[in-house]
Coordinates of C-alpha atoms in Angstrom, one line a residue:
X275 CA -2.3 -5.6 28.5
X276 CA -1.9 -2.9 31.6
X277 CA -4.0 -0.2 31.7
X278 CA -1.3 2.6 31.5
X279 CA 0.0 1.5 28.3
X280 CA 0.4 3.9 24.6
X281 CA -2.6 1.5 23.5
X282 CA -4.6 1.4 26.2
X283 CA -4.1 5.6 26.5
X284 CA -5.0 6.1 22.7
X285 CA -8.3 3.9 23.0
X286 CA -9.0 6.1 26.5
X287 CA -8.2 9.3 24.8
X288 CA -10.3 8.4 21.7
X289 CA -13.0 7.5 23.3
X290 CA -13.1 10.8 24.9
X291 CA -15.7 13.7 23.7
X292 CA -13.1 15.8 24.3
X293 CA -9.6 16.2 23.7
X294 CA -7.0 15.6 27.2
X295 CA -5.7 18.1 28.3
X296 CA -3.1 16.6 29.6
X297 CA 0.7 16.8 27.3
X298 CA 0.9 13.1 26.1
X299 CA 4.7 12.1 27.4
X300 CA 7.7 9.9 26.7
X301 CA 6.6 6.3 28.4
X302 CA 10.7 5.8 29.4
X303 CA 11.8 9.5 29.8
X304 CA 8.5 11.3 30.8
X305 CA 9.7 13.9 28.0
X306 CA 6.8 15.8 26.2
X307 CA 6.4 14.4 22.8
X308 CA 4.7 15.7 19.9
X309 CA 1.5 14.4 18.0
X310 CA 3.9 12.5 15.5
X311 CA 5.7 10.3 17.9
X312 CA 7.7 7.0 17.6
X313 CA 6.6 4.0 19.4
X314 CA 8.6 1.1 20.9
X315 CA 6.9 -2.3 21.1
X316 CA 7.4 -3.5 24.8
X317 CA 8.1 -7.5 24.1
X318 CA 7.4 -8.5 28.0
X319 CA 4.1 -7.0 28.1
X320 CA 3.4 -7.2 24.4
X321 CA 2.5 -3.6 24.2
X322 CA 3.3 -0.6 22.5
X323 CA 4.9 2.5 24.2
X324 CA 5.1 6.2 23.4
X325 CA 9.2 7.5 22.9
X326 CA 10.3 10.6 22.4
X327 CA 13.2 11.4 19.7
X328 CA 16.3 10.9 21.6
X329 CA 14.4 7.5 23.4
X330 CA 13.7 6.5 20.1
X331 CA 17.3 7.1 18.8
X332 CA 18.3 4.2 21.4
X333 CA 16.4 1.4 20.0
X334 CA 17.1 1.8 16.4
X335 CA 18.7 -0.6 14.6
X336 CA 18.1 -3.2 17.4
X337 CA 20.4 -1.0 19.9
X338 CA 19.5 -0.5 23.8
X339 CA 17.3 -2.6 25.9
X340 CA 18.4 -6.1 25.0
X341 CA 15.5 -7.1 22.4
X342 CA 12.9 -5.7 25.8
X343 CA 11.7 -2.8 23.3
X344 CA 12.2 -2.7 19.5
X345 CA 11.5 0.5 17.8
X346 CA 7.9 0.7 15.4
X347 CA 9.1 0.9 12.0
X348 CA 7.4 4.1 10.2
X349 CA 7.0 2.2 6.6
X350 CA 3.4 1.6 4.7
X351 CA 3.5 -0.7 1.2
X352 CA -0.2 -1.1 -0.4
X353 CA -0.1 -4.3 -1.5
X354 CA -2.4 -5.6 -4.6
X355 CA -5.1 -8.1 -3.3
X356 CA -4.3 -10.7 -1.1
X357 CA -6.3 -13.7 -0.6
X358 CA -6.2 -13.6 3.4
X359 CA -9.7 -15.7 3.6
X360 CA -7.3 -18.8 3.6
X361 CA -6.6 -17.5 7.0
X362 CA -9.8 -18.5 8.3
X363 CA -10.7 -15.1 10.2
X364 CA -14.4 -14.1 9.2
X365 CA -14.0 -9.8 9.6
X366 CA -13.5 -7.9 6.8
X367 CA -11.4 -5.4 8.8
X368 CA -8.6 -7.0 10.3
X369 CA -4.3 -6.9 11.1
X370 CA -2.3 -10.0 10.7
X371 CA 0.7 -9.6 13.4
X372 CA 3.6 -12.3 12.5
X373 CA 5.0 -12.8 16.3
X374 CA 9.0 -13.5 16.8
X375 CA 8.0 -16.6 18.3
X376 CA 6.8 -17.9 14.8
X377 CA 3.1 -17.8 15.6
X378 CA 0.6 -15.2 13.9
X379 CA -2.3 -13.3 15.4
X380 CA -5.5 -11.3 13.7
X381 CA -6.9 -8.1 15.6
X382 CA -9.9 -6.9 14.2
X383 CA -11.8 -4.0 16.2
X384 CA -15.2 -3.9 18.6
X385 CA -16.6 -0.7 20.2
X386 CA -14.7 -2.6 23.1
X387 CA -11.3 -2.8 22.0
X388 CA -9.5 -5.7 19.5
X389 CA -11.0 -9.1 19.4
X390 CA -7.8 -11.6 19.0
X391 CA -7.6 -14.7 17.0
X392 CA -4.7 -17.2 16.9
X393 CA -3.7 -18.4 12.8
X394 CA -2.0 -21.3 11.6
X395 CA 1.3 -20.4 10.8
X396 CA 0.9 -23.0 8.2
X397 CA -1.7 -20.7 6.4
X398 CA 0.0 -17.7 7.1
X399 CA 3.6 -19.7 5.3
X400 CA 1.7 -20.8 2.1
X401 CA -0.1 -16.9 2.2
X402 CA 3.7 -15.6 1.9
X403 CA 4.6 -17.8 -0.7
X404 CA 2.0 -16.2 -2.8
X405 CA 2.6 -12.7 -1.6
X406 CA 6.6 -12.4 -1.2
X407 CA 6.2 -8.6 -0.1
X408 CA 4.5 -10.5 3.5
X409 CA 7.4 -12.5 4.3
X410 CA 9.3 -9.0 5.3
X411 CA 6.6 -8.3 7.8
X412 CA 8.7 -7.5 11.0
X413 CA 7.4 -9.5 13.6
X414 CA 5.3 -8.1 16.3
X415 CA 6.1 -4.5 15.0
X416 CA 4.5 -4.6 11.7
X417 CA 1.4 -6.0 10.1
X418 CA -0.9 -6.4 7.3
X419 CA -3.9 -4.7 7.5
X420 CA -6.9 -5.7 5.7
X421 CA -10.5 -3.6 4.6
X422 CA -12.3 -5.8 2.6
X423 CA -15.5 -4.1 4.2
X424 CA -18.3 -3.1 1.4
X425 CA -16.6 -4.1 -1.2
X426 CA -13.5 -2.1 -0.3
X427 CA -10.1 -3.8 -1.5
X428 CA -7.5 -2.1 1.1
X429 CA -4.2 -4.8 2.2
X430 CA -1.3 -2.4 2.9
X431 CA 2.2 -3.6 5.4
X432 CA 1.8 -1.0 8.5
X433 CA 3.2 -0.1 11.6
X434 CA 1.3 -1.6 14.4
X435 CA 1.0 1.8 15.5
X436 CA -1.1 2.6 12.6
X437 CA -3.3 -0.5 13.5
X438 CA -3.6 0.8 17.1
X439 CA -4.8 3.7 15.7
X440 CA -7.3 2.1 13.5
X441 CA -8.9 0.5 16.5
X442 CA -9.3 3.5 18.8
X443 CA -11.0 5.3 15.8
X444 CA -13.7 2.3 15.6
X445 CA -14.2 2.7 19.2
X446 CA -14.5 6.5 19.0
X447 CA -17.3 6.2 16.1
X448 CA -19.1 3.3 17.2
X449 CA -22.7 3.7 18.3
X450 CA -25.7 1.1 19.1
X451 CA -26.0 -2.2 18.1
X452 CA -24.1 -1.9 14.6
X453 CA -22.1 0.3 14.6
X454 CA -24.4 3.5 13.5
X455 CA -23.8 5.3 10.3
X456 CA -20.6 7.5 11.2
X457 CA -18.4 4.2 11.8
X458 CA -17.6 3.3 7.8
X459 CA -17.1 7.0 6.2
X460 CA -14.5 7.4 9.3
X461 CA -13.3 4.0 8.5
X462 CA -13.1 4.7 4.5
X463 CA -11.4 7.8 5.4
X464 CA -8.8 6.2 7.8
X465 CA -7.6 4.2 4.9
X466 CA -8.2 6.9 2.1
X467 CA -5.4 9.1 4.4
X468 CA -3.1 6.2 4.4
X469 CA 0.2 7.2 2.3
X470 CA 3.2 5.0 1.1
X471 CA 6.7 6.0 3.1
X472 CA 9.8 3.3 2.9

């Protein structure tokens, strides 16, 4: 991942004690956008990028660019439990990203970013089976993200935006060894603020 991508500006920015003051911008235009941005996932350098409205316009329904960006679908589905321990990843807080090249990733967060983890595709097959609502998962722009933390029971379909988001908020929070005691109310939080939307 470069340095001057959306990610790698939202972890910056988060980490941050204050707020930029510089206007966060279109990352194909250099337009002004507002808080509430779309995002186009960036397939050559497998990472996301900020678009304004009319940039984003371009890439819906698989339009400009030649499959190079695909537009971040805005949709959120909770999803009753899902038994994802069959995928072998031992984090309770954790994305599952189905790539278009038929392999599957988990993402959990570290005060230093996301850790990566390749799954079987096997796993991640016979996981769909039992959950149908996971074989809709648009690759590399959505995932399923997972808080099984404390006894929490969170599995929802997201945006990978909102996933990106989740990370840079554990970064922000963390402090010492552990994490410190502000890291799981801001987590708990994150996913209490979490609304359905088609």
């Amino acid at each position: 991942m470069t340095t001057d991508g959306a990610l790698a500006r939202l972890i910056r920015s988060s980490a941050e004690p204050t707020p930029p003051t510089e206007t966060e911008r279109c990352d194909l235009c250099a337009a002004p956008v507002p808080d509430d941005h779309r995002h186009l996932y960036d397939t050559a350098a497998e990472e996301v990028r900020c678009a304004c409205g009319p940039c984003s316009v371009l890439f819906a329904e698989g339009g400009a660019g030649d499959g190079h960006y695909r537009l971040v679908p805005r949709r959120r589905i909770r999803l009753s439990r899902v038994d994802t321990e069959v995928l072998g990843v031992p984090v309770g807080l954790v994305f599952f990203v189905p790539r278009a090249d038929g392999t599957v990733t988990a993402e959990g967060p570290s005060p230093a970013g996301a850790m990566r983890w390749e799954i079987d595709a096997t796993a991640w097959q016979r996981l769909t089976e039992t959950c149908p609502q996971l074989a809709s998962v648009e690759p590399d722009v959505e995932a399923l993200l997972v808080n099984t933390v404390h006894g929490l029971d969170h599995h929802w379909i997201v945006p990978v935006d909102d996933c990106y988001r989740m990370i840079a908020l554990v970064r922000r929070e963390w402090r010492g060894l552990s994490g410190g005691g502000r890291i799981w109310p801001a987590v708990e939080r994150f996913f209490d603020d979490l609304t359905e939307r088609p």
